[in-house]
Coordinates of C-alpha atoms in Angstrom, one line a residue:
M146 CA -86.2 111.8 90.6
A147 CA -84.9 108.5 91.8
F148 CA -81.3 107.3 91.1
C149 CA -78.9 104.7 92.2
D150 CA -75.1 104.1 92.0
D151 CA -73.2 101.0 91.1
R152 CA -74.6 99.1 94.1
E153 CA -77.9 98.4 92.3
D154 CA -78.6 97.4 88.7
I155 CA -81.6 96.2 86.7
N156 CA -81.3 92.7 88.0
S157 CA -81.4 93.7 91.6
F158 CA -84.4 96.1 90.9
L159 CA -86.4 93.3 89.3
L160 CA -85.4 90.7 91.8
S161 CA -86.6 93.1 94.6
V162 CA -90.1 93.8 93.1
T163 CA -90.7 90.2 92.2
K164 CA -89.7 89.0 95.7
S165 CA -91.9 91.7 97.2
L166 CA -95.0 90.7 95.2
L167 CA -94.6 87.0 96.0
E168 CA -94.2 87.7 99.7
K169 CA -96.9 90.4 100.2
Y170 CA -99.5 88.3 98.5
E171 CA -98.3 84.9 99.7
I172 CA -98.0 83.5 96.2
P173 CA -96.4 80.0 96.1
P174 CA -93.5 79.9 93.5
S175 CA -95.1 76.8 92.1
S176 CA -98.2 78.7 91.1
I177 CA -96.3 80.8 88.5
G178 CA -96.3 79.4 84.9
R179 CA -95.0 82.4 83.0
I180 CA -92.8 85.4 83.6
D181 CA -92.6 88.2 81.0
V182 CA -90.0 91.0 81.6
G183 CA -89.9 94.4 80.1
T184 CA -86.7 96.4 80.3
E185 CA -84.3 98.4 78.1
T186 CA -81.6 98.5 80.8
L187 CA -79.4 95.9 79.3
I188 CA -76.5 94.2 81.3
D189 CA -76.0 91.3 78.9
K190 CA -76.6 91.0 75.1
S191 CA -77.7 87.4 75.4
K192 CA -78.7 86.4 78.9
S193 CA -82.2 87.7 79.9
V194 CA -83.1 89.2 83.2
K195 CA -85.9 86.6 83.4
T196 CA -83.2 83.9 83.9
L197 CA -82.0 85.8 87.0
L198 CA -85.5 85.8 88.4
M199 CA -85.6 82.1 88.2
D200 CA -83.6 82.0 91.4
L201 CA -86.8 83.0 93.2
F202 CA -88.6 79.9 92.0
P203 CA -86.8 76.9 93.4
G204 CA -88.2 73.6 92.3
N205 CA -90.2 75.2 89.5
S206 CA -88.3 75.4 86.2
D207 CA -91.4 75.0 84.1
I208 CA -92.0 78.8 83.6
E209 CA -92.5 80.2 80.1
G210 CA -91.7 83.8 79.0
I211 CA -88.7 85.9 78.4
D212 CA -87.6 89.6 78.1
S213 CA -89.2 92.1 75.7
K214 CA -87.2 95.1 74.5
N215 CA -88.2 98.3 72.7
A216 CA -87.3 101.4 74.8
C217 CA -90.2 102.2 77.2
Y218 CA -92.7 99.9 75.5
G219 CA -91.3 96.6 76.8
G220 CA -93.5 96.5 79.9
T221 CA -96.6 96.7 77.7
A222 CA -95.4 94.0 75.3
A223 CA -94.8 91.8 78.4
L224 CA -98.3 92.6 79.7
F225 CA -99.9 91.7 76.4
N226 CA -97.9 88.5 76.1
A227 CA -98.8 87.4 79.6
C228 CA -102.5 88.1 79.2
N229 CA -102.6 86.4 75.8
W230 CA -101.1 83.3 77.3
V231 CA -103.7 83.2 80.1
E232 CA -106.4 83.5 77.4
S233 CA -104.9 80.9 75.1
S234 CA -105.2 77.2 74.7
S235 CA -101.6 76.9 76.0
W236 CA -102.6 78.2 79.4
D237 CA -102.0 75.5 82.1
G238 CA -104.1 77.2 84.9
R239 CA -101.2 78.9 86.7
Y240 CA -100.5 82.6 87.1
A241 CA -98.3 84.8 85.0
L242 CA -96.0 87.5 86.2
V243 CA -95.2 90.7 84.4
V244 CA -92.0 92.5 85.7
A245 CA -90.9 95.9 84.3
G246 CA -88.4 98.5 85.2
D247 CA -85.4 100.6 84.2
I248 CA -82.7 102.9 85.4
A249 CA -83.0 105.9 83.2
I250 CA -79.8 107.9 83.0
Y251 CA -78.4 110.4 80.5
A252 CA -75.1 111.9 79.7
E253 CA -74.3 115.4 81.0
G254 CA -76.6 118.0 79.3
G255 CA -80.2 119.1 79.0
A256 CA -81.7 115.6 79.0
R257 CA -80.2 114.4 82.3
P258 CA -82.9 116.0 84.5
V259 CA -85.6 113.8 82.9
G260 CA -84.1 110.5 84.1
G261 CA -85.4 108.4 86.9
A262 CA -85.5 104.8 88.2
G263 CA -88.0 102.2 89.4
A264 CA -89.6 98.9 88.8
C265 CA -92.9 97.1 89.3
A266 CA -94.4 93.6 89.2
M267 CA -97.9 92.5 88.3
L268 CA -99.7 89.2 88.8
I269 CA -101.9 88.1 85.8
G270 CA -104.7 85.6 86.1
P271 CA -108.4 84.9 85.9
D272 CA -111.0 86.8 87.9
A273 CA -108.7 89.8 88.5
P274 CA -110.0 93.0 89.9
L275 CA -108.4 94.9 87.0
V276 CA -109.5 93.6 83.6
L277 CA -107.6 94.2 80.4
E278 CA -110.2 95.1 77.7
P279 CA -109.9 93.4 74.3
V280 CA -109.4 96.4 72.1
H281 CA -105.9 97.8 71.6
G282 CA -104.9 100.5 69.2
T283 CA -101.2 100.3 68.2
H284 CA -98.9 102.4 66.1
M285 CA -95.3 101.4 65.1
A286 CA -92.8 103.0 62.9
N287 CA -89.0 103.2 62.2
V288 CA -87.8 106.4 63.9
Y289 CA -84.5 107.5 65.6
D290 CA -85.8 109.7 68.3
F291 CA -84.1 107.8 71.2
Y292 CA -81.9 104.8 70.9
K293 CA -78.8 103.1 72.5
P294 CA -76.3 102.2 69.9
H295 CA -73.3 102.5 72.2
L296 CA -72.8 99.1 73.9
S297 CA -69.9 100.6 75.8
S298 CA -72.2 103.1 77.6
E299 CA -75.5 103.2 79.4
Y300 CA -76.3 106.6 77.8
P301 CA -78.7 107.0 74.9
E302 CA -78.6 109.1 71.7
V303 CA -81.5 111.5 72.0
D304 CA -83.1 113.7 69.3
G305 CA -85.1 115.9 71.6
P306 CA -87.1 117.8 69.0
L307 CA -88.0 114.6 67.2
T308 CA -89.3 113.1 70.4
Q309 CA -91.5 116.1 71.0
T310 CA -93.4 115.2 67.8
C311 CA -93.2 111.4 68.0
Y312 CA -94.9 111.1 71.3
P313 CA -98.1 113.1 70.4
T314 CA -98.2 111.7 66.8
A315 CA -98.0 108.1 68.1
L316 CA -100.6 108.9 70.7
E317 CA -103.2 110.2 68.3
T318 CA -102.5 107.5 65.7
S319 CA -102.9 104.7 68.3
Y320 CA -106.0 106.5 69.6
D321 CA -107.3 106.6 66.0
H322 CA -106.9 102.8 65.7
F323 CA -108.4 102.2 69.1
R324 CA -111.5 104.4 68.4
L325 CA -112.2 102.7 65.1
K326 CA -111.8 99.2 66.5
E327 CA -113.9 100.1 69.5
S328 CA -116.6 101.6 67.3
R329 CA -116.8 98.3 65.4
R330 CA -116.9 96.3 68.6
L331 CA -119.9 98.5 69.7
G332 CA -121.7 97.6 66.5
N333 CA -120.8 100.1 63.9
A334 CA -119.6 97.9 61.0
K335 CA -117.8 100.7 59.2
G336 CA -116.2 102.2 62.4
D337 CA -116.5 105.8 63.3
K338 CA -114.1 107.6 65.6
K339 CA -117.0 109.9 66.7
D340 CA -118.4 106.9 68.6
V341 CA -115.5 106.9 71.1
S342 CA -114.1 109.9 73.1
L343 CA -112.4 110.8 76.3
D344 CA -115.8 110.9 77.9
D345 CA -115.8 107.1 77.8
F346 CA -113.0 107.0 80.3
D347 CA -113.1 107.8 84.0
Y348 CA -109.3 107.9 84.4
A349 CA -106.2 107.9 82.2
C350 CA -102.6 106.7 82.7
F351 CA -99.8 107.8 80.5
H352 CA -96.2 106.8 79.9
S353 CA -94.6 109.8 81.5
P354 CA -91.1 111.0 80.3
Y355 CA -92.0 114.3 82.2
G356 CA -95.3 115.8 83.4
K357 CA -95.7 118.6 80.8
L358 CA -95.5 116.1 77.9
V359 CA -98.4 114.1 79.5
Q360 CA -100.5 117.2 79.9
K361 CA -99.9 118.1 76.3
G362 CA -100.8 114.5 75.3
Y363 CA -104.1 114.7 77.1
A364 CA -104.9 118.0 75.4
R365 CA -104.0 116.4 72.1
L366 CA -106.5 113.7 72.6
M367 CA -109.2 116.3 73.3
Y368 CA -108.2 118.1 70.1
N369 CA -108.8 114.8 68.3
D370 CA -112.2 114.5 69.9
Y371 CA -113.0 118.0 68.7
L372 CA -112.0 117.1 65.1
S373 CA -114.4 114.2 65.2
N374 CA -117.3 116.0 66.8
P375 CA -116.8 119.8 66.7
S376 CA -120.4 120.5 67.4
A377 CA -120.3 118.9 70.9
E378 CA -121.3 121.3 73.6
K379 CA -117.9 121.1 75.4
F380 CA -116.2 122.6 72.3
A381 CA -118.5 125.6 72.0
T382 CA -115.7 128.1 72.8
V383 CA -113.1 126.6 70.4
P384 CA -112.3 129.0 67.5
S385 CA -113.8 127.4 64.4
H386 CA -110.7 127.9 62.2
L387 CA -108.9 125.3 64.3
G388 CA -111.1 122.6 62.9
E389 CA -110.1 123.5 59.4
L390 CA -106.4 122.9 59.9
D391 CA -104.6 119.8 58.6
R392 CA -104.1 117.7 61.7
A393 CA -100.6 116.6 60.6
T394 CA -99.4 120.3 60.6
T395 CA -100.7 121.1 64.1
V396 CA -98.5 118.9 66.3
L397 CA -96.4 121.9 67.3
N398 CA -99.1 124.5 66.7
K399 CA -99.1 126.7 69.8
E400 CA -102.7 128.0 69.4
V401 CA -104.0 124.4 69.2
E402 CA -101.9 123.4 72.2
K403 CA -102.9 126.3 74.4
T404 CA -106.5 126.2 73.4
F405 CA -106.9 122.5 74.3
T406 CA -104.6 122.5 77.3
A407 CA -106.8 125.2 78.8
L408 CA -110.0 123.4 77.8
S409 CA -108.8 120.1 79.2
S410 CA -107.2 121.4 82.4
A411 CA -110.0 120.5 84.9
E412 CA -110.5 117.1 83.2
F413 CA -106.8 116.4 83.2
K414 CA -106.6 117.2 87.0
A415 CA -109.5 114.9 87.7
K416 CA -108.7 112.0 85.4
V417 CA -104.9 112.0 85.1
G418 CA -103.8 113.8 88.3
P419 CA -104.4 110.7 90.6
A420 CA -102.1 108.7 88.3
T421 CA -99.0 111.0 88.5
L422 CA -97.6 110.2 92.0
T423 CA -94.7 108.0 90.9
S424 CA -93.7 110.2 87.9
K425 CA -93.5 113.2 90.2
K426 CA -91.4 111.4 92.8
L427 CA -89.4 108.9 90.8
G428 CA -89.1 110.5 87.4
N429 CA -89.2 108.4 84.2
M430 CA -89.1 104.6 85.0
Y431 CA -89.1 103.8 81.2
T432 CA -90.9 100.4 80.9
G433 CA -92.3 100.8 84.4
S434 CA -93.6 104.3 83.9
L435 CA -97.1 103.5 82.7
Y436 CA -97.6 100.9 85.4
G437 CA -96.3 103.2 88.1
A438 CA -99.1 105.5 86.9
L439 CA -101.5 102.7 87.4
A440 CA -100.1 102.0 90.9
S441 CA -100.5 105.7 91.7
L442 CA -104.2 105.6 90.7
L443 CA -104.8 102.5 92.9
D444 CA -103.1 104.3 95.8
S445 CA -104.9 107.6 95.3
V446 CA -108.5 106.4 94.7
D447 CA -110.3 104.1 97.1
S448 CA -111.8 100.8 95.9
Q449 CA -115.4 101.8 96.2
T450 CA -114.9 104.9 94.0
L451 CA -113.0 102.8 91.4
Q452 CA -115.7 100.1 91.0
G453 CA -116.8 99.8 87.4
K454 CA -114.5 102.6 86.3
R455 CA -112.7 102.5 83.0
V456 CA -109.0 103.5 82.7
A457 CA -107.4 104.6 79.5
M458 CA -103.8 103.5 79.1
Y459 CA -101.2 105.0 76.7
S460 CA -97.8 103.2 76.3
Y461 CA -95.0 104.8 74.2
G462 CA -91.5 103.5 73.5
S463 CA -89.1 105.4 71.2
G464 CA -88.0 103.9 68.0
L465 CA -91.1 103.6 68.0
A466 CA -93.9 101.4 69.4
A467 CA -97.1 102.8 71.0
S468 CA -100.4 101.4 72.1
F469 CA -103.6 102.9 73.4
F470 CA -105.8 100.4 75.4
S471 CA -108.0 100.3 78.4
L472 CA -108.6 98.5 81.8
R473 CA -111.9 98.1 83.7
V474 CA -112.1 97.9 87.5
K475 CA -114.3 94.9 88.3
G476 CA -113.2 93.9 91.7
D477 CA -112.1 95.1 95.1
T478 CA -108.7 96.9 95.0
T479 CA -108.5 97.4 98.8
E480 CA -105.8 94.8 99.2
M481 CA -103.6 96.3 96.5
H482 CA -104.0 99.7 98.0
T483 CA -103.1 98.4 101.5
K484 CA -100.1 96.4 100.4
L485 CA -98.8 99.0 97.9
Q486 CA -98.5 101.7 100.6
L487 CA -97.2 103.8 97.8
K488 CA -97.4 107.3 99.4
Q489 CA -95.7 106.1 102.6
R490 CA -92.9 104.4 100.7
L491 CA -92.3 107.4 98.4
E492 CA -92.3 109.8 101.4
A493 CA -89.7 107.6 103.1
N494 CA -87.2 108.2 100.2
Q495 CA -84.2 110.2 101.2
V496 CA -83.6 113.6 99.5
R497 CA -80.0 113.9 98.4
P498 CA -78.0 116.8 97.0
C499 CA -77.5 117.1 93.3
E500 CA -73.8 116.5 93.8
E501 CA -74.5 112.9 95.0
F502 CA -76.6 112.3 91.9
V503 CA -73.8 113.4 89.7
Q504 CA -71.3 111.3 91.6
A505 CA -73.6 108.3 91.4
L506 CA -73.8 108.5 87.7
Q507 CA -70.1 109.0 87.3
L508 CA -69.5 105.9 89.4
R509 CA -71.9 103.9 87.2
E510 CA -70.1 105.3 84.1
D511 CA -66.7 104.3 85.5
K512 CA -67.8 100.8 86.4
H513 CA -69.8 100.1 83.3
N514 CA -68.7 96.8 81.6
I515 CA -65.8 96.1 83.9
C516 CA -65.5 92.8 85.8
D517 CA -63.8 91.3 88.9
Y518 CA -64.9 94.1 91.2
T519 CA -67.0 94.8 94.2
P520 CA -69.3 97.9 93.9
A521 CA -68.3 101.0 95.8
G522 CA -71.8 102.2 96.5
R523 CA -73.1 102.2 100.1
I524 CA -75.1 99.2 101.1
E525 CA -76.9 101.4 103.6
D526 CA -78.5 103.3 100.8
V527 CA -80.3 100.1 99.7
P528 CA -83.8 99.6 101.3
V529 CA -84.0 96.8 103.8
G530 CA -85.3 93.6 102.1
A531 CA -84.1 94.7 98.7
Y532 CA -81.4 93.1 96.5
Y533 CA -78.1 94.7 95.7
L534 CA -75.1 93.7 93.6
A535 CA -72.5 92.1 95.9
H536 CA -69.8 91.2 93.4
C537 CA -69.1 90.8 89.7
D538 CA -66.4 88.1 89.0
G539 CA -63.8 87.9 86.4
K540 CA -66.2 86.4 83.9
H541 CA -68.9 89.1 84.5
R542 CA -71.0 86.7 86.6
R543 CA -73.0 88.7 89.1
V544 CA -73.8 87.7 92.7
Y545 CA -76.6 89.5 94.6
K546 CA -77.5 89.8 98.3
V547 CA -80.6 91.0 100.2
R548 CA -80.1 93.8 102.6
G549 CA -81.1 92.5 106.0
E550 CA -81.9 94.2 109.4
E551 CA -78.9 95.3 111.5
G552 CA -76.4 94.6 108.7
K553 CA -77.4 91.0 108.2
A554 CA -77.5 90.0 104.6
D555 CA -78.8 86.9 102.8
V556 CA -77.1 85.7 99.6
V557 CA -79.3 84.8 96.7
E558 CA -79.5 81.1 96.0
N559 CA -78.0 80.8 92.5
G560 CA -79.0 77.2 91.9
N561 CA -77.2 73.9 91.3
N562 CA -76.7 74.6 87.6
A563 CA -74.7 77.8 88.3
P564 CA -70.9 77.9 87.7
E565 CA -68.9 76.8 90.8
A566 CA -68.0 80.4 91.5
Q567 CA -71.6 81.3 91.8
Q568 CA -72.9 78.4 93.8
I569 CA -73.9 79.2 97.4
A570 CA -73.3 76.6 100.1

């Protein structure tokens, strides 16, 4: 599980991944026409993280887009917004950027081990090697399974048992909507869920609070396939009485869970396993979790194998918002694989004792919402080339630096419109 102390925050995270994408792919700042950000790690109740990212685009203030917030779903909302812009009559021919990430931390107790941290950036434009397919199945509802009402704290209120039912229920409901829409797209005017199943996907990426929930989720989808087509050969060993149960009553049914977890085990390993690298190493990245899974897939499977393959995507955000959608690989992913270097970067992470994790969270807790201070966290713990928080002044205005080689650091250019205290000579 990844973590950070007060030396990094969500602004520094998203500045770092945006800068990295622009540099690795040699993207001119002037070629970006929209930036959509997904995060639930709020520093300010008014000022968006997107406005901080504008420091990376000198001379280009004509950039649409802003932050999206709803728990872990914000990254998907940002992706849909960016893709819709590129497809719209408002598109001006430039690229869009989607930036998503969070610092997932919990108060002392049972939920703390399912935290994590991380961020990602994605370039959106025409003729992309990964194509967002047009059908989305979405489920939204008013639920208090996880929420952050305490503005004086980073920690959420969590109803663990409720989350255990919300995640799979939202998954199968959004899957229902996807299957019906996809069936109609395929020519069945009335729509029939039986027309679409897990067999139509080569891989699957899930929002991953923790691994076991993802495995249960995949098993739940297979159970839904069984209900739609119980006579399929793959379900020959399933006890017939499981098909007679009311689906709504089976969310926590252990016989259903065990039967379909066992039945889907090999398929889960083949289709979902390659997409679990970041969740295993970084924990829950909240808005970045699903897209960390996608990066894991691109890193784990070579371009030739991926060609023409279809990837199921499940995004879930508490509160709640969920979507089931799909991507198709239609171009060479070799460059992404090469420049991601995901395995190497994850292996380079330093393993720290649990005491340091607890101390880092206590430091963040002590410094939350205070101003006129310099962080106490070690700059040496920040990766070379990444941003870190250098100072927060008496009016809560934040200044960031980039960690350079041999202790050399570059200050972020805050722009001519910044307050005098923030302007960099």
